[in-house]
XYZ file of C-alpha atoms in Angstrom:
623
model
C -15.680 -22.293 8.408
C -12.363 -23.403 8.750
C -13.160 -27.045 7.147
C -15.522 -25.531 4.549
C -12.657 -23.172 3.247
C -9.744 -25.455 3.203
C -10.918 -27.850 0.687
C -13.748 -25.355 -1.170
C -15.155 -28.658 -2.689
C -17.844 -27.318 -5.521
C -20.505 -29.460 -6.563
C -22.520 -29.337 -10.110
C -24.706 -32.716 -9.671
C -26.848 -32.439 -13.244
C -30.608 -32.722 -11.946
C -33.496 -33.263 -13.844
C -35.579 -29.814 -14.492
C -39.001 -29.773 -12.890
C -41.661 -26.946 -13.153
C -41.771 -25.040 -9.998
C -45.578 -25.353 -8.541
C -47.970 -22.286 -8.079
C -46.941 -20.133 -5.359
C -50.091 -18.835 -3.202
C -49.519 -15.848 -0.961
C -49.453 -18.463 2.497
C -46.699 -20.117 0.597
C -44.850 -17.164 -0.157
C -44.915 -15.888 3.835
C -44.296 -19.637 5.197
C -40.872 -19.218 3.047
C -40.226 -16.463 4.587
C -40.739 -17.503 8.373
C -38.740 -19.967 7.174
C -36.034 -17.996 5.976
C -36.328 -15.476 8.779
C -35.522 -18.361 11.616
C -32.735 -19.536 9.523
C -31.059 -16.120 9.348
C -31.978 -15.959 12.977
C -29.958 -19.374 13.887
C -27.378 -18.471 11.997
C -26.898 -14.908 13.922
C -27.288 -17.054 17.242
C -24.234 -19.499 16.251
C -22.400 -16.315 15.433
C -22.481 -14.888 18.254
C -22.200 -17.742 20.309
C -18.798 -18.125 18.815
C -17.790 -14.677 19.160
C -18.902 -15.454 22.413
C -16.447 -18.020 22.802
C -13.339 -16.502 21.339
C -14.308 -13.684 23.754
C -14.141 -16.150 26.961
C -10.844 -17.427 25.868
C -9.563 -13.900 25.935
C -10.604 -13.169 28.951
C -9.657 -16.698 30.373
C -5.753 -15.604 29.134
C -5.810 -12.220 30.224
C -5.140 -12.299 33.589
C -4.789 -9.303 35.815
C -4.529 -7.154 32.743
C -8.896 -7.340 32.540
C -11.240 -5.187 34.844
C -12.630 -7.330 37.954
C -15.849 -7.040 36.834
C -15.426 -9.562 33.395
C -18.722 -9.945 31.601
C -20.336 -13.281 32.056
C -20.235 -15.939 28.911
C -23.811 -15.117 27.751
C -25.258 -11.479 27.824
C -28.691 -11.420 28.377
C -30.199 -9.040 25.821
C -33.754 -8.620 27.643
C -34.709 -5.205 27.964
C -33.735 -3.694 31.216
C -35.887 -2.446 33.457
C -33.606 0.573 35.293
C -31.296 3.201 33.972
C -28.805 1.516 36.053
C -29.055 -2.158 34.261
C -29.056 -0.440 31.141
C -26.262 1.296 31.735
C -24.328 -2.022 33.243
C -25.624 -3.731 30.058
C -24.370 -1.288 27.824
C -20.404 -1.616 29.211
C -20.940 -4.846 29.169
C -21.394 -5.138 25.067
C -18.683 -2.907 24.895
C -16.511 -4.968 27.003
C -17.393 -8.197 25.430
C -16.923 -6.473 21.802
C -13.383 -4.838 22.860
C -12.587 -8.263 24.009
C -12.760 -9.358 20.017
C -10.680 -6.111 18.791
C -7.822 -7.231 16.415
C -5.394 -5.593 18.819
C -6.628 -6.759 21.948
C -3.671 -9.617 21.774
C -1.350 -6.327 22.061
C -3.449 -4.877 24.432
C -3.706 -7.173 27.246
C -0.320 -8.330 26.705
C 1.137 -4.497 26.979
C 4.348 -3.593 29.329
C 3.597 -0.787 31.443
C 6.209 1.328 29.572
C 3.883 0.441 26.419
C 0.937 1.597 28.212
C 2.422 5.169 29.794
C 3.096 5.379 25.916
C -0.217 4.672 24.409
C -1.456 7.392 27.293
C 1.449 9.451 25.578
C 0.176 9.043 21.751
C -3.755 9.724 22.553
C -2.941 13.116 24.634
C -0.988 13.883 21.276
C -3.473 13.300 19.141
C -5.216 16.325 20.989
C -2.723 18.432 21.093
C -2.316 18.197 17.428
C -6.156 18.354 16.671
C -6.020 21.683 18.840
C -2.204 23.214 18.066
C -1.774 22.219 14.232
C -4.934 21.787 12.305
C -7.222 24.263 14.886
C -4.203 26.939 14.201
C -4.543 26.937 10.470
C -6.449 28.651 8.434
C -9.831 27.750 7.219
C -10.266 26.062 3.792
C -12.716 27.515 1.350
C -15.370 25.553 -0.199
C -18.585 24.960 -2.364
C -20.383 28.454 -1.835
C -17.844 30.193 -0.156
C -18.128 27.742 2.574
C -15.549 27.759 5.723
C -14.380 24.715 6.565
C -11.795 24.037 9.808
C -8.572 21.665 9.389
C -8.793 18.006 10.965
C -6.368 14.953 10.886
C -7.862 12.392 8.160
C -8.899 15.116 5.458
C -7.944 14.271 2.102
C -3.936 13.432 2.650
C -2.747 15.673 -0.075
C -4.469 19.056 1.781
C -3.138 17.941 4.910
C 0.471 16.820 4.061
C 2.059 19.873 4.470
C 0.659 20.103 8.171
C 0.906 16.698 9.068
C 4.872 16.883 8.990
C 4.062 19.734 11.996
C 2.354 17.291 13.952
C 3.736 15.235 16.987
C 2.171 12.338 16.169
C 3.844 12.193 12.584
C 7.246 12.823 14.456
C 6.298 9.382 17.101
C 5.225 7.197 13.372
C 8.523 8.463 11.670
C 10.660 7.087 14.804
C 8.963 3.751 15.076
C 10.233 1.108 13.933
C 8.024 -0.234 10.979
C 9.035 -3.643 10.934
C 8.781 -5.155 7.222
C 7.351 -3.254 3.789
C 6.123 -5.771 1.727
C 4.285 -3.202 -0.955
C 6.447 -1.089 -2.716
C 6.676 -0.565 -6.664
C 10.661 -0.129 -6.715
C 10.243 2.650 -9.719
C 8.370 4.649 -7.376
C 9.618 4.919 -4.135
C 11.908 8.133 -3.582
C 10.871 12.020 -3.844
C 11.173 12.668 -7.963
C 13.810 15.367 -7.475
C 16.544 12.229 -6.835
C 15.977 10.977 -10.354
C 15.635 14.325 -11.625
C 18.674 15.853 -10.049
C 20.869 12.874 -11.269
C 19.623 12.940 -14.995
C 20.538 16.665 -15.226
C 24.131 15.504 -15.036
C 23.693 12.813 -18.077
C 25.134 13.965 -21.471
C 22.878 11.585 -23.020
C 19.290 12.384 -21.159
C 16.278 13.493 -23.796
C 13.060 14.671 -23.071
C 10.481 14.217 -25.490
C 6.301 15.401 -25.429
C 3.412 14.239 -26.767
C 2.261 18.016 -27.458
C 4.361 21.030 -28.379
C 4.997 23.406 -24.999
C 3.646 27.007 -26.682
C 2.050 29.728 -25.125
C -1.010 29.396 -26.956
C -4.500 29.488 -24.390
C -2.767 30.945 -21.705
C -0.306 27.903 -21.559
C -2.598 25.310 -21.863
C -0.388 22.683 -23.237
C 2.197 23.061 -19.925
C -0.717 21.697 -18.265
C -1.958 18.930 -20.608
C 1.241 17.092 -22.247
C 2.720 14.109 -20.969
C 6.294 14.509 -20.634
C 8.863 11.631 -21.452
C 12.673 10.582 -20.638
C 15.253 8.290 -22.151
C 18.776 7.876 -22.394
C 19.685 7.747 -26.304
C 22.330 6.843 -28.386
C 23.589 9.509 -31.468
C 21.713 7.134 -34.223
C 18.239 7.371 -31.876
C 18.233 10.615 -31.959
C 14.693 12.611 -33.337
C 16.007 15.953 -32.852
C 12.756 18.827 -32.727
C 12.754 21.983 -30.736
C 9.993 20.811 -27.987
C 9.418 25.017 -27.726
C 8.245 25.373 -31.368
C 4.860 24.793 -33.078
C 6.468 23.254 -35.589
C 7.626 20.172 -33.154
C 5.969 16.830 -33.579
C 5.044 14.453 -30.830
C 8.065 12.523 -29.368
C 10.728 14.655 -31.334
C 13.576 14.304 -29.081
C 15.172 17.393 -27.532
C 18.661 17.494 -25.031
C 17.602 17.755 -21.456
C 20.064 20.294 -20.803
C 19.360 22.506 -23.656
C 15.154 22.478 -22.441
C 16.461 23.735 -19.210
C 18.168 26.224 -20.684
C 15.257 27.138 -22.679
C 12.182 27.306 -20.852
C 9.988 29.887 -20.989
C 10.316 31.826 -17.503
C 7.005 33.521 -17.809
C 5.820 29.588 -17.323
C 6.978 29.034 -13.947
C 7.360 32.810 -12.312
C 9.697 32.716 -9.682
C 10.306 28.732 -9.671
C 12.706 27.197 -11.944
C 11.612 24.482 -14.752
C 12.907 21.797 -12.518
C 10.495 22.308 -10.060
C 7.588 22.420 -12.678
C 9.167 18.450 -13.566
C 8.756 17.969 -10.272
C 5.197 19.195 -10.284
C 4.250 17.194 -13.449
C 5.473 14.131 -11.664
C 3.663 14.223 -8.240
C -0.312 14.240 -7.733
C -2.351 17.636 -6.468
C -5.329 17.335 -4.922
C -7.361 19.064 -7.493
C -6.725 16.571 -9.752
C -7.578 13.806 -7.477
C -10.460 14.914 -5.521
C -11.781 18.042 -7.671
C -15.578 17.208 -9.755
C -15.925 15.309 -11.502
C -12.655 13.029 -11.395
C -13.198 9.340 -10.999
C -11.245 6.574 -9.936
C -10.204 6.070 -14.053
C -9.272 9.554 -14.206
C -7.155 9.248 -11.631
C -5.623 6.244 -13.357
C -4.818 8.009 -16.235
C -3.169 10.592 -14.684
C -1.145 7.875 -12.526
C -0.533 6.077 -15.708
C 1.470 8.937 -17.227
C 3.671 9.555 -14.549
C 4.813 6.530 -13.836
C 5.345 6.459 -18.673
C 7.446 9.592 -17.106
C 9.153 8.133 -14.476
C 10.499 5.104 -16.319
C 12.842 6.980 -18.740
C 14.556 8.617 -15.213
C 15.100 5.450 -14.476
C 15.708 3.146 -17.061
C 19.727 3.540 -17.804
C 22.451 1.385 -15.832
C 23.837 4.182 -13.604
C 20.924 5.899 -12.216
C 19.341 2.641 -11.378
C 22.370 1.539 -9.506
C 22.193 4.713 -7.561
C 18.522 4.904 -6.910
C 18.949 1.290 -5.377
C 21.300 2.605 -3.175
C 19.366 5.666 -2.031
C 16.252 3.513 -1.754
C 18.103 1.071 0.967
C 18.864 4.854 2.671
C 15.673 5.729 2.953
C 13.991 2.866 4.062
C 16.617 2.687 6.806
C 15.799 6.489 7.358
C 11.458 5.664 7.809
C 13.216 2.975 10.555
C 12.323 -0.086 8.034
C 13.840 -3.000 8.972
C 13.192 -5.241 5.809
C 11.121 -5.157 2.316
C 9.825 -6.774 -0.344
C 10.191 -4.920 -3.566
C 8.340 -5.123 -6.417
C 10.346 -4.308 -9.893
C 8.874 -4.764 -13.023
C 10.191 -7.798 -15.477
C 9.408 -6.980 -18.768
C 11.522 -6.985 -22.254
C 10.283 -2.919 -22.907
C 12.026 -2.649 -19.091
C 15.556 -3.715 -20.101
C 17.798 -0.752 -18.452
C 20.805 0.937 -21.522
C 24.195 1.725 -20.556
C 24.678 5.334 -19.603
C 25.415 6.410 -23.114
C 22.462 4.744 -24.612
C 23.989 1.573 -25.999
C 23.193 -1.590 -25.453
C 21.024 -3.036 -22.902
C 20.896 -4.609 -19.491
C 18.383 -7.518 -19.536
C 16.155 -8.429 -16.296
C 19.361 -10.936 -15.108
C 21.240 -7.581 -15.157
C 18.647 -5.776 -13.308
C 18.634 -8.531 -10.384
C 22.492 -8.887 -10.284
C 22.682 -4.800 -9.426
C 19.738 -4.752 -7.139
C 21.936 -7.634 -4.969
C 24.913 -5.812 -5.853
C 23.561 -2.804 -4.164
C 22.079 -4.294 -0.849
C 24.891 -6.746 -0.284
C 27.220 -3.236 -0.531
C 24.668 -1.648 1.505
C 24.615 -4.364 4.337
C 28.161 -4.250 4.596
C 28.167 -0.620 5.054
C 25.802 -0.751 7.517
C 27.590 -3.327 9.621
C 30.516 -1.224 9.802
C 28.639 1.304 11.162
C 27.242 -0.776 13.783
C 23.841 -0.205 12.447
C 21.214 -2.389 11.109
C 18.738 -3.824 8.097
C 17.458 -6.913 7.623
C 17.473 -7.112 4.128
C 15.202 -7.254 1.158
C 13.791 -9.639 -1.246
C 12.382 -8.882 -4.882
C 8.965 -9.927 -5.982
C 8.876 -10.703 -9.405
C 6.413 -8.606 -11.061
C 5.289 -8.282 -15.000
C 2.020 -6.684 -16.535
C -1.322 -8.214 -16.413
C -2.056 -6.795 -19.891
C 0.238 -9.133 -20.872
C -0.921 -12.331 -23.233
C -0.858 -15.539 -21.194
C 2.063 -17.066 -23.409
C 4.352 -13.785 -22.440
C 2.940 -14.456 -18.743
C 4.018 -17.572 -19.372
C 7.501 -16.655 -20.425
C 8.072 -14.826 -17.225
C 6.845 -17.740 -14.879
C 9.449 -20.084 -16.327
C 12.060 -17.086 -15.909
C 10.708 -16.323 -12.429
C 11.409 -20.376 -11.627
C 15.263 -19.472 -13.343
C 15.639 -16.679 -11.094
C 14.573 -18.619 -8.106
C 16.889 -21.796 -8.557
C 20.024 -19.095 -9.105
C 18.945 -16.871 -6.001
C 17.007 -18.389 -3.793
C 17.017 -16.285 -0.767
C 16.017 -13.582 -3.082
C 13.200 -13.969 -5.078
C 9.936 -13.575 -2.567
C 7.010 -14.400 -4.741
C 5.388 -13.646 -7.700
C 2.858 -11.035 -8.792
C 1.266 -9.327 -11.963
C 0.868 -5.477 -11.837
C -0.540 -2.587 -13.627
C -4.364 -1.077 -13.253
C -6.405 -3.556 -12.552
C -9.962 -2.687 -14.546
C -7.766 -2.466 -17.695
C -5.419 -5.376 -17.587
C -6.708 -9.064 -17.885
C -8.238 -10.677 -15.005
C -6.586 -13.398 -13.086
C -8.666 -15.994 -14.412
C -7.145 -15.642 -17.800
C -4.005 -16.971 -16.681
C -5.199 -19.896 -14.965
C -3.454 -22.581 -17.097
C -0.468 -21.037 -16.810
C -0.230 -20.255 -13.257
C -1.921 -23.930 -12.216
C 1.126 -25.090 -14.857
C 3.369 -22.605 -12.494
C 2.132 -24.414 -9.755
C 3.213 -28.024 -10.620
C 6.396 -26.910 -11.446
C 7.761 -25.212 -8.451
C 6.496 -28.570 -6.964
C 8.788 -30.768 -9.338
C 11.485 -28.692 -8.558
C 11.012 -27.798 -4.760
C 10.271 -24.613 -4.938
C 8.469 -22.554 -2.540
C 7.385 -19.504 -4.860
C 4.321 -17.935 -3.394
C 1.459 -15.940 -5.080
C 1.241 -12.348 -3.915
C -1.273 -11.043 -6.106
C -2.917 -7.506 -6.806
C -6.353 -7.719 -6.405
C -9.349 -5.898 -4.955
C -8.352 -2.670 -5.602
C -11.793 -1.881 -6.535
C -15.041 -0.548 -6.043
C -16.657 -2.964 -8.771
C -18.857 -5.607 -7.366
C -19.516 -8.763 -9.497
C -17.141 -7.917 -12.231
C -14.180 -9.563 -13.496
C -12.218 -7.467 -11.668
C -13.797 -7.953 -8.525
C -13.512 -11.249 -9.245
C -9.554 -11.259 -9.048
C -10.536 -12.005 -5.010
C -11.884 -15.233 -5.875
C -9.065 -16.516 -7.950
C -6.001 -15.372 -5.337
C -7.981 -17.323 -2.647
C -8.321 -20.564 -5.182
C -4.670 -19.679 -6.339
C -3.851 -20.034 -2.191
C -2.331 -16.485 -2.809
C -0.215 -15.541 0.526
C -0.763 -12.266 0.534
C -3.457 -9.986 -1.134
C -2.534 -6.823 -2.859
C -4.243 -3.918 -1.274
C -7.530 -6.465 -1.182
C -10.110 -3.351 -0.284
C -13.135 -4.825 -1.914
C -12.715 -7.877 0.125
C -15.090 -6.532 2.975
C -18.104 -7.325 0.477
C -16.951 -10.619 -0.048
C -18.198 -12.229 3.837
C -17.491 -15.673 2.950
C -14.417 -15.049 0.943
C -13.307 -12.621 3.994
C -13.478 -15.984 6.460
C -12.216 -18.312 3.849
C -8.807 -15.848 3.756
C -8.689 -15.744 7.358
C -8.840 -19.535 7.816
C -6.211 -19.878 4.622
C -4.208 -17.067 6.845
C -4.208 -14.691 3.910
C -2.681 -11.622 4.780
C -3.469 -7.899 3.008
C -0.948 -5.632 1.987
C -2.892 -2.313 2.655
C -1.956 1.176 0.838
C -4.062 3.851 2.639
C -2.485 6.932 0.720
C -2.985 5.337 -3.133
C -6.271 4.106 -2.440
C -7.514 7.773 -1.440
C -5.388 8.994 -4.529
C -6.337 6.459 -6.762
C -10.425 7.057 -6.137
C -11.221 4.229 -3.657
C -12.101 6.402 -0.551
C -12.517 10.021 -0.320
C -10.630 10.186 3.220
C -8.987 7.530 5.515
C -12.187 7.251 7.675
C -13.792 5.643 5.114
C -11.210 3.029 4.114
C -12.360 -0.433 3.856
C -9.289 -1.151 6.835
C -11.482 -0.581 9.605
C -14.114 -3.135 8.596
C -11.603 -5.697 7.746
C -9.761 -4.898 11.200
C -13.100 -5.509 12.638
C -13.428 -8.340 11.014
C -9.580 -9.645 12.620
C -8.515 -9.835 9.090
C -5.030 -10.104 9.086
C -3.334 -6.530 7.498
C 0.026 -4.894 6.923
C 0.674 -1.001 6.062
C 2.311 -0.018 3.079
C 3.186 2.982 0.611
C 2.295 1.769 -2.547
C 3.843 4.638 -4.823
C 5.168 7.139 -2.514
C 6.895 9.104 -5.668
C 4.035 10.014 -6.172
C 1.966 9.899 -3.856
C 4.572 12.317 -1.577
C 4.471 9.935 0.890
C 6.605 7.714 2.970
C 5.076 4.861 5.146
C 5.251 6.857 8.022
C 3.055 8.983 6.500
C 0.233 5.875 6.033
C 1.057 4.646 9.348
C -0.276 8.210 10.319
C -3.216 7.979 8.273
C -4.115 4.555 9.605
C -4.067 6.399 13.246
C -6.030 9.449 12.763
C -8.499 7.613 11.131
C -9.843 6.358 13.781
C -10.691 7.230 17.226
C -10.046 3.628 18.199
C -6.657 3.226 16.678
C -4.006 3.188 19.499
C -0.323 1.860 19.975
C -1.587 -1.424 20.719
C -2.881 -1.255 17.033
C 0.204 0.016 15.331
C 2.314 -2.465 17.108
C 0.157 -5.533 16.200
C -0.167 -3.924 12.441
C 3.534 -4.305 12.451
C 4.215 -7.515 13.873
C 1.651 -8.879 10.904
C 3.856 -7.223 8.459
C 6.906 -9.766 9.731
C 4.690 -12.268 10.324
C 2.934 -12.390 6.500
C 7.006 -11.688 5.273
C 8.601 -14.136 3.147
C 11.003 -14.371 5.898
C 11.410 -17.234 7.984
C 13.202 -19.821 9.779
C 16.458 -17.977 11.558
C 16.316 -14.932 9.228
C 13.294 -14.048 10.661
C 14.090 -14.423 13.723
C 16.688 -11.646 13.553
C 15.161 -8.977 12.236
C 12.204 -9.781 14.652
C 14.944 -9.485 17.561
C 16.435 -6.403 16.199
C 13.187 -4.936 16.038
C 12.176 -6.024 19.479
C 15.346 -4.330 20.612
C 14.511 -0.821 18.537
C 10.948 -1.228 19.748
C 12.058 -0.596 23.566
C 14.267 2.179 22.065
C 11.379 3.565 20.448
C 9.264 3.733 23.263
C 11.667 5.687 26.187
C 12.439 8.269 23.334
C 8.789 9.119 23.001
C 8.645 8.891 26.528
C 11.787 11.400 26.915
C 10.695 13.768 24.043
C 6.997 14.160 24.972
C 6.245 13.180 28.383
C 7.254 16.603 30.072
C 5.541 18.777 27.167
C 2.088 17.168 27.999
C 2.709 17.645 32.190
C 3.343 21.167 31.063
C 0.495 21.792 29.283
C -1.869 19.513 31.487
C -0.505 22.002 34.908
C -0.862 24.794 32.787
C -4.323 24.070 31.180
């Protein structure tokens, strides 16, 4: 497979058209025999090289295997006891555990890392029993009863998954690297909110008038805007009146001062902001919402986000807190993923002016640089980031174009900055990939002129389409050599694709969290992770949106666990050394966040050793 994928040689040879003869019925079953001991063959060659990997495993695990190590063929006959059965049946599931993706992690494990693992499954018990057993039952279709359990839909659960032990272990690990983060939406929305209620020049605009007419109904519909704005772009209108026309500009002091209080009851209208900002689960799992009407809603808060965060000082200071808070979630680097575009540009604080995308990049490297050497005085430490340059896939292939030759500018006057490049935005409604091929091939050539080493890390497969133009995306980031995959969940329906990534050593940059909000899964069990962790597909955990979303990437890292009953530490740790592995890291930077982290690891696992290892002695004497 390996061959076959690295050249992906397709061949058209015109052929002359012949009438197909009459097919009898002995034909038509003779094809089929035929076709039946090909597919058999095929699943014999399979397995004969799963067989293989499965030997080498085994032939480098040493002492860390059971004595009894299955033989290099199983034989499949039918036994003839209860006993051989029984033998045979351990035997398949040694010789598939053998082939797990974290088996590497497994075998390989200190014993400190295996008194832990013990550690995080007892937990996951305790939780199952203490947090979600406790609380009470959710209602459902027909006055149903339903009881709590880890992996329900994330936004019922988040407010007792913050009670659980096993959340408290994923918040102290150390993560390693994020490499999938949209930079405009990764705090809580009160920071942006809190720091535009002290801006003399913040608006808020809405695309309906807020009245009380049908019981409020308009609170609930509009979509509500913000921007920084200068005397002369000013559209004044009292956002409170019938009378007010869509995108009448109002002061957003003088709407807090005016909201209606019968609207919110006992909470103030900052906290309905922060409610028109985040998702519910109503909204994102209530009938009959689909994955586009989830899109829509997403759409309009990140239309509401961007004004929050469009002006020179509040993006200065939400760089800042961003570095905080990945240091917080014990992140040791990211990848970042800001948006390029002209409509982007940030305005000074008083709504003047503007602040171009070389602007934006000198303040995010501003920031860290400021940040690093704060945290080196405090003896403390992060890696770094890099930015991925990002702009909309709705976008016509000349402006794509445009920002390709500005992404090569910005990579010749920072080069240990830029990481990649990537277009963004919904993926059914924006252009596919293969629109821009020109361009990016054009791309291509001249990074090579210049020496350039500007991967692809494209969106795609964040999808339940099959043979569409969106599903499609797959096919082009593979051709493209793309070295990493955005989210990539339909890519478990693509088999050959699936082993042509592996052998290009294509790594996926997996969201858990968005894809449930977003419509791709109803719960985490039924992600398409597990399949392409089956399938040793190389994958990395990531946030996505957690503005949003509520949600940190300890929270997915959580997810990812209770998921499935096979997940383990073994799995989080290998999960995380992908993550710096598939990083645009390398040489000697890479090597020192991946001995920091080595060093934080250890850390990490004596603390959960000291914080939980006489609660579960307790509870086993006493249970």
């Amino acid at each position: 497979m390996g061959q076959i994928c690295s050249g992906l040689h397709l061949h058209n040879h015109a052929s002359p058209r012949r009438r197909p003869e009459p097919r009898t019925h002995s034909h038509a079953m003779a094809s089929l025999s035929q076709g039946h001991a090909r597919d058999v063959a095929a699943a014999r060659r399979i397995v004969a090289v799963l067989d293989a990997n499965a030997n080498a495993s085994d032939a480098g695990a040493g002492a860390k295997l059971d004595a009894a190590v299955p033989s290099a063929h199983i034989n499949l006959s039918t036994p003839e006891t209860a006993a051989e059965y029984f033998l045979l049946r351990q035997r398949l599931v040694d010789r598939e555990s053998r082939l797990d993706f974290d088996h590497p992690c497994r075998v390989a494990a200190s014993p400190l890392e295996d008194r832990v693992d013990g550690i995080i499954q007892k937990l996951r018990q305790l939780d199952a029993e203490d947090v979600y057993g406790q609380a009470q039952l959710r209602r459902g279709h027909g006055g149903q009863l339903h009881p709590r359990f880890p992996g329900d839909h994330f936004l019922s659960n988040s407010e007792l998954i913050t009670h659980t032990r096993l959340f408290k272990v994923a918040s102290m690990m150390p993560k390693g690297a994020h490499l999938h983060i949209h930079f405009n939406a990764c705090l809580l929305p009160n920071v942006l909110l809190e720091l535009a209620m002290t801006m003399e020049r913040m608006f808020i605009t809405s695309d309906l008038p807020l009245v009380p007419d049908n019981n409020y109904e308009n609170f609930h519909k509009c979509e509500i805007q913000f921007s920084i704005l200068s005397p002369d772009k000013e559209v004044p209108g009292n956002i409170f009146s019938h009378s007010y026309r869509p995108r009448q500009t109002m002061l957003f002091k003088e709407f807090l001062a005016r909201f209606p209080p019968t609207v919110t009851g006992d909470r103030s209208p900052f906290d309905w902001l922060m409610n028109k900002l985040v998702f519910h689960e109503a909204e994102v799992h209530g009938a009959p919402q689909t994955a586009a009407g989830a899109w829509q809603k997403f759409n309009a808060r990140t239309r509401m986000m961007k004004g929050l965060f469009n002006y020179e000082s509040a993006y200065k200071r939400y760089t800042r807190l961003c570095l905080e808070d990945f240091v917080k979630d014990n992140i040791q680097y990211a990848e970042i993923r800001p948006n390029f575009m002209t409509s982007n540009q940030l305005c000074h604080d008083d709504g003047s002016g503007s602040i171009d995308n070389w602007g934006i990049m000198r303040i995010i490297i501003d920031e860290v640089e400021r940040f690093q050497l704060d945290m080196k005085r405090q003896g403390r430490f992060f890696g770094g980031l890099k930015v991925i340059y990002c702009t909309p896939r709705s976008f016509r292939p000349s402006d794509v174009k445009t920002s390709l030759l500005e992404c090569i500018e910005f990579k010749k006057t920072w080069p240990d900055w830029i990481a990649g490049f990537d277009m963004v935005g919904e993926e059914a409604k924006g252009r596919p990939i293969k629109d821009f091929i020109p361009e990016l091939l054009e791309f291509r050539r001249l990074c090579e002129e210049s020496n350039l080493d500007i991967p692809f890390l494209f969106h795609c497969g964040e999808t339940l389409d099959l043979g569409t133009d969106t599903d499609g995306n797959l096919l082009d980031a593979l051709l493209l050599n793309s070295r990493r995959i955005g989210h990539g969940f339909a890519l478990s329906k693509h088999p050959y694709v699936m082993q042509c990534m592996k052998a290009r050593n294509i790594c996926l940059e997996v969201c858990p969290i968005s894809n449930e909000i977003l419509g791709l899964t109803p719960r985490i069990s039924g992600h398409s992770i597990y399949e392409l962790l089956a399938n040793n597909v190389h994958c990395t955990i990531n946030s996505d949106n957690g503005t949003l979303f509520r949600s940190t990437l300890s929270h997915d890292l959580y997810q990812v666990m209770v998921g499935s009953a096979n997940m383990s530490l073994y799995g989080w740790k290998q999960l995380i050394l992908w993550s710096l592995e598939h990083s645009c890291l390398d040489g000697e930077a890479l090597n020192v966040v991946l001995r920091a982290w080595e060093g934080l690891w250890q850390q990490f696992l004596e603390r959960v050793v000291g914080t939980y290892e006489a609660e579960i002695s307790m509870k086993d004497e006493s249970g």
